[in-house]
């Protein structure tokens, strides 16, 4: 189960899957710049924009940020 919106905030490191990588499941790691999904949960993950400008759905928080 992907993290909820409450578990994600700007500045944390996350693993996202970008739209073009959905079939392969390739993850991209980056730092959250903005949350784009308004609902508290989403079955495929909360959509975020990374500081690099990449957009995708959060699959996991990076181990460094667990419990932070």
Coordinates of C-alpha atoms in Angstrom, one line a residue:
X1 CA 0.0 0.0 0.0
X2 CA 1.5 3.4 -1.0
X3 CA 1.9 6.0 1.7
X4 CA -1.0 8.3 2.5
X5 CA -1.0 12.1 1.9
X6 CA -0.4 12.7 5.6
X7 CA 2.8 10.7 5.4
X8 CA 4.2 12.8 2.6
X9 CA 5.4 16.4 2.9
X10 CA 7.7 18.7 0.9
X11 CA 11.4 18.1 1.6
X12 CA 11.3 14.3 2.2
X13 CA 12.9 11.8 -0.1
X14 CA 10.5 9.4 -1.9
X15 CA 10.4 6.8 -4.7
X16 CA 7.9 7.6 -7.4
X17 CA 6.8 5.8 -10.6
X18 CA 6.4 8.2 -13.5
X19 CA 3.6 7.7 -16.0
X20 CA 5.9 6.4 -18.8
X21 CA 7.5 3.9 -16.3
X22 CA 4.2 2.4 -15.0
X23 CA 4.4 -0.7 -17.3
X24 CA 8.0 -1.5 -16.1
X25 CA 7.5 -0.3 -12.5
X26 CA 10.8 1.6 -12.7
X27 CA 11.2 3.9 -9.6
X28 CA 12.7 7.3 -9.5
X29 CA 14.1 8.7 -6.2
X30 CA 13.8 12.4 -5.4
X31 CA 12.9 15.1 -3.0
X32 CA 9.2 16.2 -2.9
X33 CA 8.6 19.8 -4.0
X34 CA 4.8 19.8 -4.1
X35 CA 1.9 17.4 -3.5
X36 CA -0.5 17.3 -6.4
X37 CA -3.2 14.9 -5.1
X38 CA -5.7 16.6 -2.9
X39 CA -7.4 13.4 -1.5
X40 CA -6.0 11.7 1.6
X41 CA -5.3 8.4 -0.2
X42 CA -5.1 7.1 -3.7
X43 CA -4.9 3.5 -4.8
X44 CA -1.9 4.1 -7.1
X45 CA -0.1 6.5 -4.8
X46 CA -0.2 10.3 -4.1
X47 CA 0.9 12.3 -7.1
X48 CA 3.9 14.6 -6.4
X49 CA 6.3 16.9 -8.2
X50 CA 9.9 16.4 -7.3
X51 CA 12.5 19.3 -7.0
X52 CA 13.8 18.1 -10.4
X53 CA 10.4 18.8 -12.0
X54 CA 9.5 15.1 -12.5
X55 CA 5.9 14.1 -11.6
X56 CA 4.8 10.7 -10.5
X57 CA 3.0 8.7 -7.8
X58 CA 4.7 7.9 -4.5
X59 CA 5.3 4.2 -4.0
X60 CA 7.4 4.5 -0.9
X61 CA 9.3 6.9 1.3
X62 CA 13.1 6.5 1.3
X63 CA 14.4 4.5 4.3
X64 CA 16.1 7.7 5.7
X65 CA 12.7 9.4 6.0
X66 CA 10.7 6.5 7.6
X67 CA 9.1 7.7 10.8
X68 CA 10.3 11.2 10.3

